[in-house]
Tab-separated table of C-alpha atoms in Angstrom:
chain	number	residue	atom	x	y	z
A	14	UNK	CA	9.627	-15.969	-14.375
A	15	UNK	CA	7.364	-18.863	-13.212
A	16	UNK	CA	3.919	-17.990	-11.910
A	17	UNK	CA	4.385	-19.858	-8.620
A	18	UNK	CA	1.659	-19.576	-6.064
A	19	UNK	CA	2.826	-18.093	-2.773
A	20	UNK	CA	1.740	-19.395	0.639
A	21	UNK	CA	-1.923	-19.046	1.486
A	22	UNK	CA	-1.223	-16.556	4.240
A	23	UNK	CA	0.198	-14.056	1.716
A	24	UNK	CA	-2.251	-11.270	0.852
A	25	UNK	CA	-0.864	-10.883	-2.670
A	26	UNK	CA	0.914	-13.164	-5.101
A	27	UNK	CA	3.911	-10.966	-5.892
A	28	UNK	CA	5.374	-13.329	-8.486
A	29	UNK	CA	2.123	-13.328	-10.431
A	30	UNK	CA	1.922	-9.530	-10.335
A	31	UNK	CA	5.516	-9.184	-11.569
A	32	UNK	CA	4.812	-11.668	-14.349
A	33	UNK	CA	1.732	-9.755	-15.492
A	34	UNK	CA	3.611	-6.455	-15.411
A	35	UNK	CA	6.427	-7.970	-17.459
A	36	UNK	CA	3.911	-9.220	-20.048
A	37	UNK	CA	2.092	-5.861	-20.194
A	38	UNK	CA	-1.077	-7.369	-18.769
A	39	UNK	CA	-1.265	-5.213	-15.629
A	40	UNK	CA	-2.888	-1.768	-15.426
A	41	UNK	CA	-2.431	0.675	-12.554
A	42	UNK	CA	-5.320	2.802	-11.283
A	43	UNK	CA	-4.016	5.694	-9.207
A	44	UNK	CA	-6.385	7.409	-6.787
A	45	UNK	CA	-6.340	10.794	-5.037
A	46	UNK	CA	-5.422	9.242	-1.677
A	47	UNK	CA	-1.817	8.445	-2.603
A	48	UNK	CA	0.286	9.897	0.224
A	49	UNK	CA	2.397	12.977	-0.381
A	50	UNK	CA	5.597	13.812	1.480
A	51	UNK	CA	4.209	17.064	2.885
A	52	UNK	CA	5.930	18.062	6.102
A	53	UNK	CA	7.323	15.245	8.232
A	54	UNK	CA	4.643	12.626	7.560
A	55	UNK	CA	3.217	11.502	4.195
A	56	UNK	CA	-0.464	12.381	3.891
A	57	UNK	CA	-3.144	11.876	1.216
A	58	UNK	CA	-3.485	14.706	-1.294
A	59	UNK	CA	-7.224	14.958	-0.611
A	60	UNK	CA	-6.596	15.486	3.100
A	61	UNK	CA	-4.179	18.325	2.385
A	62	UNK	CA	-6.623	19.806	-0.145
A	63	UNK	CA	-9.377	19.823	2.482
A	64	UNK	CA	-7.107	21.758	4.844
A	65	UNK	CA	-6.253	24.148	2.032
A	66	UNK	CA	-9.951	24.747	1.377
A	67	UNK	CA	-10.747	25.282	5.049
A	68	UNK	CA	-7.785	27.608	5.572
A	69	UNK	CA	-7.239	29.489	2.322
A	70	UNK	CA	-10.738	29.433	0.848
A	71	UNK	CA	-12.759	29.849	4.034
A	72	UNK	CA	-13.130	33.599	3.600
A	73	UNK	CA	-14.327	33.049	0.054
A	74	UNK	CA	-16.806	30.365	1.107
A	75	UNK	CA	-18.182	32.575	3.873
A	76	UNK	CA	-18.543	35.485	1.464
A	77	UNK	CA	-21.227	33.657	-0.490
A	78	UNK	CA	-24.506	32.129	0.547
A	79	UNK	CA	-23.867	28.486	1.472
A	80	UNK	CA	-26.498	27.544	-1.063
A	81	UNK	CA	-24.175	28.947	-3.754
A	82	UNK	CA	-20.872	27.317	-2.754
A	83	UNK	CA	-20.278	24.506	-0.292
A	84	UNK	CA	-17.617	21.824	0.019
A	85	UNK	CA	-18.537	18.277	1.043
A	86	UNK	CA	-15.575	16.531	2.638
A	87	UNK	CA	-17.087	13.037	2.427
A	88	UNK	CA	-17.072	12.883	-1.374
A	89	UNK	CA	-14.576	15.665	-2.095
A	90	UNK	CA	-16.883	17.733	-4.325
A	91	UNK	CA	-18.347	21.211	-4.240
A	92	UNK	CA	-21.910	22.296	-4.567
A	93	UNK	CA	-21.045	25.024	-7.036
A	94	UNK	CA	-23.175	27.272	-9.198
A	95	UNK	CA	-21.609	28.125	-12.568
A	96	UNK	CA	-21.334	31.854	-11.916
A	97	UNK	CA	-19.011	31.185	-8.959
A	98	UNK	CA	-16.966	28.427	-10.576
A	99	UNK	CA	-13.961	30.590	-11.461
A	100	UNK	CA	-13.700	31.765	-7.824
A	101	UNK	CA	-12.958	28.186	-6.808
A	102	UNK	CA	-11.215	26.809	-9.897
A	103	UNK	CA	-8.093	28.978	-9.851
A	104	UNK	CA	-7.215	28.437	-6.144
A	105	UNK	CA	-7.702	24.671	-6.570
A	106	UNK	CA	-5.531	24.619	-9.712
A	107	UNK	CA	-2.827	26.604	-7.920
A	108	UNK	CA	-2.944	24.108	-5.055
A	109	UNK	CA	-2.365	21.138	-7.359
A	110	UNK	CA	0.352	22.918	-9.322
A	111	UNK	CA	2.144	23.782	-6.098
A	112	UNK	CA	2.502	20.141	-5.027
A	113	UNK	CA	6.038	18.791	-5.021
A	114	UNK	CA	6.939	15.474	-6.626
A	115	UNK	CA	7.897	13.151	-3.785
A	116	UNK	CA	10.188	10.127	-3.710
A	117	UNK	CA	7.148	7.845	-3.770
A	118	UNK	CA	6.141	9.147	-7.208
A	119	UNK	CA	9.710	8.794	-8.473
A	120	UNK	CA	9.622	5.132	-7.494
A	121	UNK	CA	6.120	4.667	-8.869
A	122	UNK	CA	7.041	5.714	-12.420
A	123	UNK	CA	9.906	3.209	-12.471
A	124	UNK	CA	7.420	0.363	-11.968
A	125	UNK	CA	6.768	-1.287	-15.357
A	126	UNK	CA	3.075	-0.398	-15.746
A	127	UNK	CA	2.511	0.523	-19.395
A	128	UNK	CA	-0.838	2.225	-18.625
A	129	UNK	CA	-1.533	4.408	-15.583
A	130	UNK	CA	-5.093	5.661	-15.134
A	131	UNK	CA	-5.293	8.511	-12.631
A	132	UNK	CA	-8.446	9.760	-10.918
A	133	UNK	CA	-6.744	12.902	-9.678
A	134	UNK	CA	-6.436	16.056	-11.823
A	135	UNK	CA	-2.831	16.718	-10.814
A	136	UNK	CA	0.105	15.963	-13.095
A	137	UNK	CA	2.499	14.643	-10.466
A	138	UNK	CA	2.979	11.382	-12.363
A	139	UNK	CA	3.914	13.309	-15.510
A	140	UNK	CA	6.370	15.477	-13.624
A	141	UNK	CA	7.921	12.371	-12.054
A	142	UNK	CA	8.347	10.853	-15.533
A	143	UNK	CA	10.050	14.053	-16.688
A	144	UNK	CA	12.335	14.208	-13.640
A	145	UNK	CA	13.413	10.615	-14.265
A	146	UNK	CA	13.908	11.230	-17.995
A	147	UNK	CA	11.401	8.498	-18.861
A	148	UNK	CA	9.361	8.744	-22.094
A	149	UNK	CA	5.582	8.828	-21.759
A	150	UNK	CA	2.359	10.061	-23.352
A	151	UNK	CA	-0.118	12.117	-21.351
A	152	UNK	CA	-3.787	12.612	-22.177
A	153	UNK	CA	-6.876	13.438	-20.190
A	154	UNK	CA	-10.624	13.118	-20.488
A	155	UNK	CA	-12.502	16.351	-21.107
A	156	UNK	CA	-16.184	16.159	-20.252
A	157	UNK	CA	-16.906	19.584	-21.760
A	158	UNK	CA	-15.460	19.225	-25.231
A	159	UNK	CA	-14.245	16.527	-27.569
A	160	UNK	CA	-10.570	17.041	-28.348
A	161	UNK	CA	-10.107	15.511	-31.802
A	162	UNK	CA	-6.397	16.359	-31.952
A	163	UNK	CA	-5.795	14.594	-28.654
A	164	UNK	CA	-7.691	11.464	-29.662
A	165	UNK	CA	-6.092	11.451	-33.129
A	166	UNK	CA	-2.662	11.549	-31.489
A	167	UNK	CA	-3.592	8.294	-29.722
A	168	UNK	CA	-5.207	6.678	-32.773
A	169	UNK	CA	-2.211	4.523	-33.699
A	170	UNK	CA	-0.483	4.676	-30.320
A	171	UNK	CA	-0.332	1.695	-28.003
A	172	UNK	CA	1.332	1.897	-24.606
A	173	UNK	CA	4.543	-0.054	-24.250
A	174	UNK	CA	7.326	-0.403	-21.667
A	175	UNK	CA	9.378	2.075	-23.726
A	176	UNK	CA	6.620	4.666	-24.139
A	177	UNK	CA	3.961	4.509	-21.476
A	178	UNK	CA	0.583	6.209	-21.270
A	179	UNK	CA	-0.723	8.317	-18.385
A	180	UNK	CA	-4.434	9.057	-18.693
A	181	UNK	CA	-6.254	11.378	-16.281
A	182	UNK	CA	-9.840	10.123	-16.153
A	183	UNK	CA	-11.060	13.109	-14.102
A	184	UNK	CA	-9.482	15.817	-16.246
A	185	UNK	CA	-6.336	17.870	-15.816
A	186	UNK	CA	-5.295	21.112	-14.176
A	187	UNK	CA	-4.049	22.308	-17.577
A	188	UNK	CA	-7.688	22.688	-18.751
A	189	UNK	CA	-10.095	24.069	-16.160
A	190	UNK	CA	-13.136	22.984	-18.185
A	191	UNK	CA	-12.083	19.359	-17.835
A	192	UNK	CA	-11.959	19.424	-14.028
A	193	UNK	CA	-14.532	17.519	-12.000
A	194	UNK	CA	-14.981	19.709	-8.936
A	195	UNK	CA	-18.727	19.653	-8.317
A	196	UNK	CA	-21.505	17.091	-8.263
A	197	UNK	CA	-22.823	18.623	-11.479
A	198	UNK	CA	-19.409	17.999	-13.072
A	199	UNK	CA	-19.472	14.393	-11.878
A	200	UNK	CA	-22.989	13.729	-13.165
A	201	UNK	CA	-22.098	15.307	-16.519
A	202	UNK	CA	-19.017	13.084	-16.698
A	203	UNK	CA	-20.941	9.908	-15.834
A	204	UNK	CA	-23.732	10.693	-18.271
A	205	UNK	CA	-21.328	11.179	-21.180
A	206	UNK	CA	-18.926	8.403	-20.356
A	207	UNK	CA	-21.714	5.815	-20.085
A	208	UNK	CA	-23.386	6.957	-23.299
A	209	UNK	CA	-21.456	7.748	-26.462
A	210	UNK	CA	-18.529	9.892	-25.302
A	211	UNK	CA	-16.030	7.065	-25.202
A	212	UNK	CA	-12.524	6.841	-23.843
A	213	UNK	CA	-9.740	6.824	-26.454
A	214	UNK	CA	-9.209	3.552	-28.274
A	215	UNK	CA	-5.672	3.215	-26.905
A	216	UNK	CA	-7.069	3.237	-23.361
A	217	UNK	CA	-10.032	0.953	-24.079
A	218	UNK	CA	-8.002	-1.679	-25.939
A	219	UNK	CA	-5.209	-1.714	-23.369
A	220	UNK	CA	-7.716	-2.193	-20.544
A	221	UNK	CA	-9.541	-4.919	-22.480
A	222	UNK	CA	-6.270	-6.746	-23.153
A	223	UNK	CA	-5.185	-6.589	-19.500
A	224	UNK	CA	-6.162	-9.149	-16.891
A	225	UNK	CA	-4.620	-7.660	-13.745
A	226	UNK	CA	-5.721	-4.356	-12.221
A	227	UNK	CA	-4.145	-2.676	-9.236
A	228	UNK	CA	-5.836	0.142	-7.309
A	229	UNK	CA	-3.577	2.358	-5.196
A	230	UNK	CA	-4.692	5.386	-3.202
A	231	UNK	CA	-8.474	4.979	-3.148
A	232	UNK	CA	-11.189	5.549	-0.583
A	233	UNK	CA	-13.568	2.701	-1.340
A	234	UNK	CA	-16.537	4.403	0.316
A	235	UNK	CA	-16.837	6.772	-2.670
A	236	UNK	CA	-20.057	5.678	-4.366
A	237	UNK	CA	-18.918	6.658	-7.875
A	238	UNK	CA	-15.915	4.299	-7.688
A	239	UNK	CA	-18.292	1.336	-8.046
A	240	UNK	CA	-19.638	2.807	-11.284
A	241	UNK	CA	-16.148	3.363	-12.672
A	242	UNK	CA	-15.171	-0.244	-12.043
A	243	UNK	CA	-18.219	-1.294	-14.059
A	244	UNK	CA	-17.236	1.162	-16.779
A	245	UNK	CA	-13.935	-0.675	-17.208
A	246	UNK	CA	-15.684	-4.081	-17.070
A	247	UNK	CA	-13.762	-5.059	-13.953
A	248	UNK	CA	-16.730	-7.114	-12.748
A	249	UNK	CA	-15.712	-9.865	-15.198
A	250	UNK	CA	-14.418	-12.778	-13.166
A	251	UNK	CA	-11.545	-13.527	-15.560
A	252	UNK	CA	-9.805	-10.385	-14.332
A	253	UNK	CA	-7.741	-10.093	-11.167
A	254	UNK	CA	-8.437	-6.922	-9.198
A	255	UNK	CA	-6.360	-5.854	-6.211
A	256	UNK	CA	-6.614	-2.829	-3.966
A	257	UNK	CA	-4.230	-1.477	-1.357
A	258	UNK	CA	-5.632	-0.712	2.084
A	259	UNK	CA	-8.840	-2.471	3.033
A	260	UNK	CA	-12.048	-0.418	3.308
A	261	UNK	CA	-12.840	0.882	6.800
A	262	UNK	CA	-16.309	-0.667	6.725
A	263	UNK	CA	-16.656	-4.478	6.502
A	264	UNK	CA	-19.802	-4.163	4.377
A	265	UNK	CA	-17.871	-2.098	1.814
A	266	UNK	CA	-15.203	-4.774	1.524
A	267	UNK	CA	-17.886	-7.459	1.156
A	268	UNK	CA	-19.442	-5.489	-1.711
A	269	UNK	CA	-16.175	-5.188	-3.661
A	270	UNK	CA	-15.332	-8.844	-3.033
A	271	UNK	CA	-18.752	-10.039	-4.191
A	272	UNK	CA	-19.179	-7.697	-7.174
A	273	UNK	CA	-15.610	-7.478	-8.495
A	274	UNK	CA	-13.849	-10.404	-6.814
A	275	UNK	CA	-11.507	-7.734	-5.471
A	276	UNK	CA	-8.698	-8.696	-3.121
A	277	UNK	CA	-7.120	-6.290	-0.652
A	278	UNK	CA	-3.420	-6.335	0.173
A	279	UNK	CA	-3.786	-5.017	3.754
A	280	UNK	CA	-0.834	-2.717	3.030
A	281	UNK	CA	-0.943	1.061	3.009
A	282	UNK	CA	-0.267	2.651	-0.382
A	283	UNK	CA	3.224	3.842	0.540
A	284	UNK	CA	4.298	0.470	1.957
A	285	UNK	CA	2.888	-1.350	-1.071
A	286	UNK	CA	4.669	0.879	-3.612
A	287	UNK	CA	7.972	0.538	-1.761
A	288	UNK	CA	7.585	-3.251	-1.492
A	289	UNK	CA	6.705	-3.587	-5.177
A	290	UNK	CA	9.606	-1.304	-6.109
A	291	UNK	CA	12.064	-3.538	-4.231
A	292	UNK	CA	10.691	-6.711	-5.817
A	293	UNK	CA	10.926	-5.160	-9.298
A	294	UNK	CA	14.481	-4.057	-8.538
A	295	UNK	CA	15.446	-7.575	-7.439
A	296	UNK	CA	14.027	-9.020	-10.679
A	297	UNK	CA	15.599	-6.341	-12.887
A	298	UNK	CA	12.189	-5.010	-13.963
A	299	UNK	CA	12.551	-1.349	-13.002
A	300	UNK	CA	12.253	1.003	-15.966
A	301	UNK	CA	15.521	2.849	-16.510
A	302	UNK	CA	15.950	6.198	-18.293
A	303	UNK	CA	16.952	5.691	-21.954
A	304	UNK	CA	20.060	7.103	-23.537
A	305	UNK	CA	18.661	10.370	-24.808
A	306	UNK	CA	19.261	11.714	-28.323
A	307	UNK	CA	20.982	15.066	-28.585
A	308	UNK	CA	20.055	17.974	-30.807
A	309	UNK	CA	22.657	19.628	-32.967
A	310	UNK	CA	23.961	22.620	-30.932
A	311	UNK	CA	23.443	25.054	-33.836
A	312	UNK	CA	19.845	23.877	-34.286
A	313	UNK	CA	19.195	24.195	-30.547
A	314	UNK	CA	20.614	27.740	-30.551
A	315	UNK	CA	18.424	28.745	-33.518
A	316	UNK	CA	15.347	27.305	-31.811
A	317	UNK	CA	16.046	29.267	-28.644
A	318	UNK	CA	16.451	32.410	-30.725
A	319	UNK	CA	13.059	31.849	-32.390
A	320	UNK	CA	11.370	31.133	-29.065
A	321	UNK	CA	12.958	34.236	-27.562
A	322	UNK	CA	11.420	36.279	-30.389
A	323	UNK	CA	8.041	34.613	-29.755
A	324	UNK	CA	8.128	32.894	-33.159
A	325	UNK	CA	6.787	29.626	-31.814
A	326	UNK	CA	5.241	28.444	-35.074
A	327	UNK	CA	8.522	28.904	-36.946
A	328	UNK	CA	10.266	26.897	-34.216
A	329	UNK	CA	7.832	24.001	-34.701
A	330	UNK	CA	8.220	24.234	-38.499
A	331	UNK	CA	11.992	24.095	-38.143
A	332	UNK	CA	11.765	20.988	-35.981
A	333	UNK	CA	8.914	19.075	-37.608
A	334	UNK	CA	8.642	20.570	-41.096
A	335	UNK	CA	5.659	22.589	-42.311
A	336	UNK	CA	3.687	19.410	-43.034
A	337	UNK	CA	5.095	17.364	-40.163
A	338	UNK	CA	7.228	15.358	-42.582
A	339	UNK	CA	10.444	15.494	-40.568
A	340	UNK	CA	11.205	12.547	-38.265
A	341	UNK	CA	13.002	13.190	-35.002
A	342	UNK	CA	14.564	10.646	-32.637
A	343	UNK	CA	12.328	9.373	-29.849
A	344	UNK	CA	11.140	10.328	-27.326
A	345	UNK	CA	11.896	13.904	-28.437
A	346	UNK	CA	9.804	13.516	-31.593
A	347	UNK	CA	6.676	12.442	-29.714
A	348	UNK	CA	7.029	15.294	-27.230
A	349	UNK	CA	7.300	17.800	-30.082
A	350	UNK	CA	4.265	16.362	-31.894
A	351	UNK	CA	2.173	16.687	-28.726
A	352	UNK	CA	3.374	20.243	-28.107
A	353	UNK	CA	2.709	21.191	-31.725
A	354	UNK	CA	-0.844	19.792	-31.474
A	355	UNK	CA	-1.447	21.824	-28.309
A	356	UNK	CA	-0.094	24.956	-29.967
A	357	UNK	CA	-2.219	24.674	-33.114
A	358	UNK	CA	-5.354	23.801	-31.114
A	359	UNK	CA	-4.732	26.902	-29.011
A	360	UNK	CA	-4.360	29.101	-32.086
A	361	UNK	CA	-7.588	27.767	-33.610
A	362	UNK	CA	-9.553	28.276	-30.400
A	363	UNK	CA	-8.171	31.794	-30.054
A	364	UNK	CA	-9.086	32.634	-33.659
A	365	UNK	CA	-12.649	31.406	-33.027
A	366	UNK	CA	-12.948	33.596	-29.939
A	367	UNK	CA	-13.356	30.583	-27.639
A	368	UNK	CA	-10.591	31.763	-25.302
A	369	UNK	CA	-10.159	35.167	-23.751
A	370	UNK	CA	-6.715	36.785	-23.870
A	371	UNK	CA	-5.831	35.766	-20.305
A	372	UNK	CA	-6.486	32.042	-20.873
A	373	UNK	CA	-4.780	32.210	-24.276
A	374	UNK	CA	-1.661	33.802	-22.774
A	375	UNK	CA	-1.511	31.312	-19.899
A	376	UNK	CA	-1.649	28.282	-22.199
A	377	UNK	CA	0.808	29.826	-24.679
A	378	UNK	CA	3.255	30.415	-21.823
A	379	UNK	CA	2.850	26.798	-20.687
A	380	UNK	CA	3.526	25.494	-24.197
A	381	UNK	CA	6.575	27.752	-24.519
A	382	UNK	CA	7.892	26.576	-21.131
A	383	UNK	CA	7.364	22.916	-22.079
A	384	UNK	CA	9.128	23.475	-25.409
A	385	UNK	CA	12.113	25.065	-23.661
A	386	UNK	CA	12.223	22.175	-21.173
A	387	UNK	CA	12.322	19.683	-24.046
A	388	UNK	CA	15.129	21.629	-25.727
A	389	UNK	CA	17.088	21.713	-22.483
A	390	UNK	CA	16.541	17.981	-21.962
A	391	UNK	CA	17.772	17.015	-25.438
A	392	UNK	CA	20.480	19.652	-26.001
């Protein structure tokens, strides 16, 4: 595919973008403003979250002194004292988990980006991958604790078109301690990330090797976004940086142009994704679901029996071997390794008394559900 330059009046060189995606040189940054198909008109997730907070959490907010809990719409963070954190965390998590995967996300995961960095704690991208039957790895940054098992799982992993990586920079709803809900959370995150609490090597090296960065679904007035672009060294002039939807304020656009040589497509996120999807389809670049391996029916039945008897560890041993020596066809094998790591981390934390019974049970149920989904997918 030649890297022809399009006419000067074009806001984006589509051929160049497709070429970089094909060569695994393009990285997608996904923001919290990506529109969701909620009701008749697509709307940004953050806008719907604000309504949820005003409507469903208003009684809770009014119950406390405003100096204890307050929500700032402009930046999307709470002023939140630790003793009241759990009162806010669970309703917010339930909100994100209740979001439906829209057609826009289904199209997005078929675009050949080998690394997707999300600044939203939801797992809509992951669920879209699963719905489409596309293999992927998912990891997230945890500002509160270093997850050795998670980083070790990425030690020798490099994203590829056949096995892509989704990385939630701002934590995940599956671990409430990782969420960045308050200004204190954000400052803690920035302090660690700019000091010695580095991103996984697979993320760092993939970003360093890329030379094209696309930002979709961002509000460029957020002050911390400028710091994050510096974190990923996107101020280097050898990199091409594009953003959908121009900033509302001219001075904001001037800043991003001057500091990061950032170009804006003038298209809304939804229109851009749909346009890029069509161009990838025309060039045969859309990622298609692989032919999935199938488990032996007798093995699948035995695994379901073990899971039904709550013998999760025996189920993992049967699949992977007691020392992890058994090799399974991909992507089933990678999914099982990740689930096994989650399970054994959970058991260790429970044995140390780090988790109370409620949190332990919730995570165990999630792991069991994910294991059953994998069995269903590959049976």
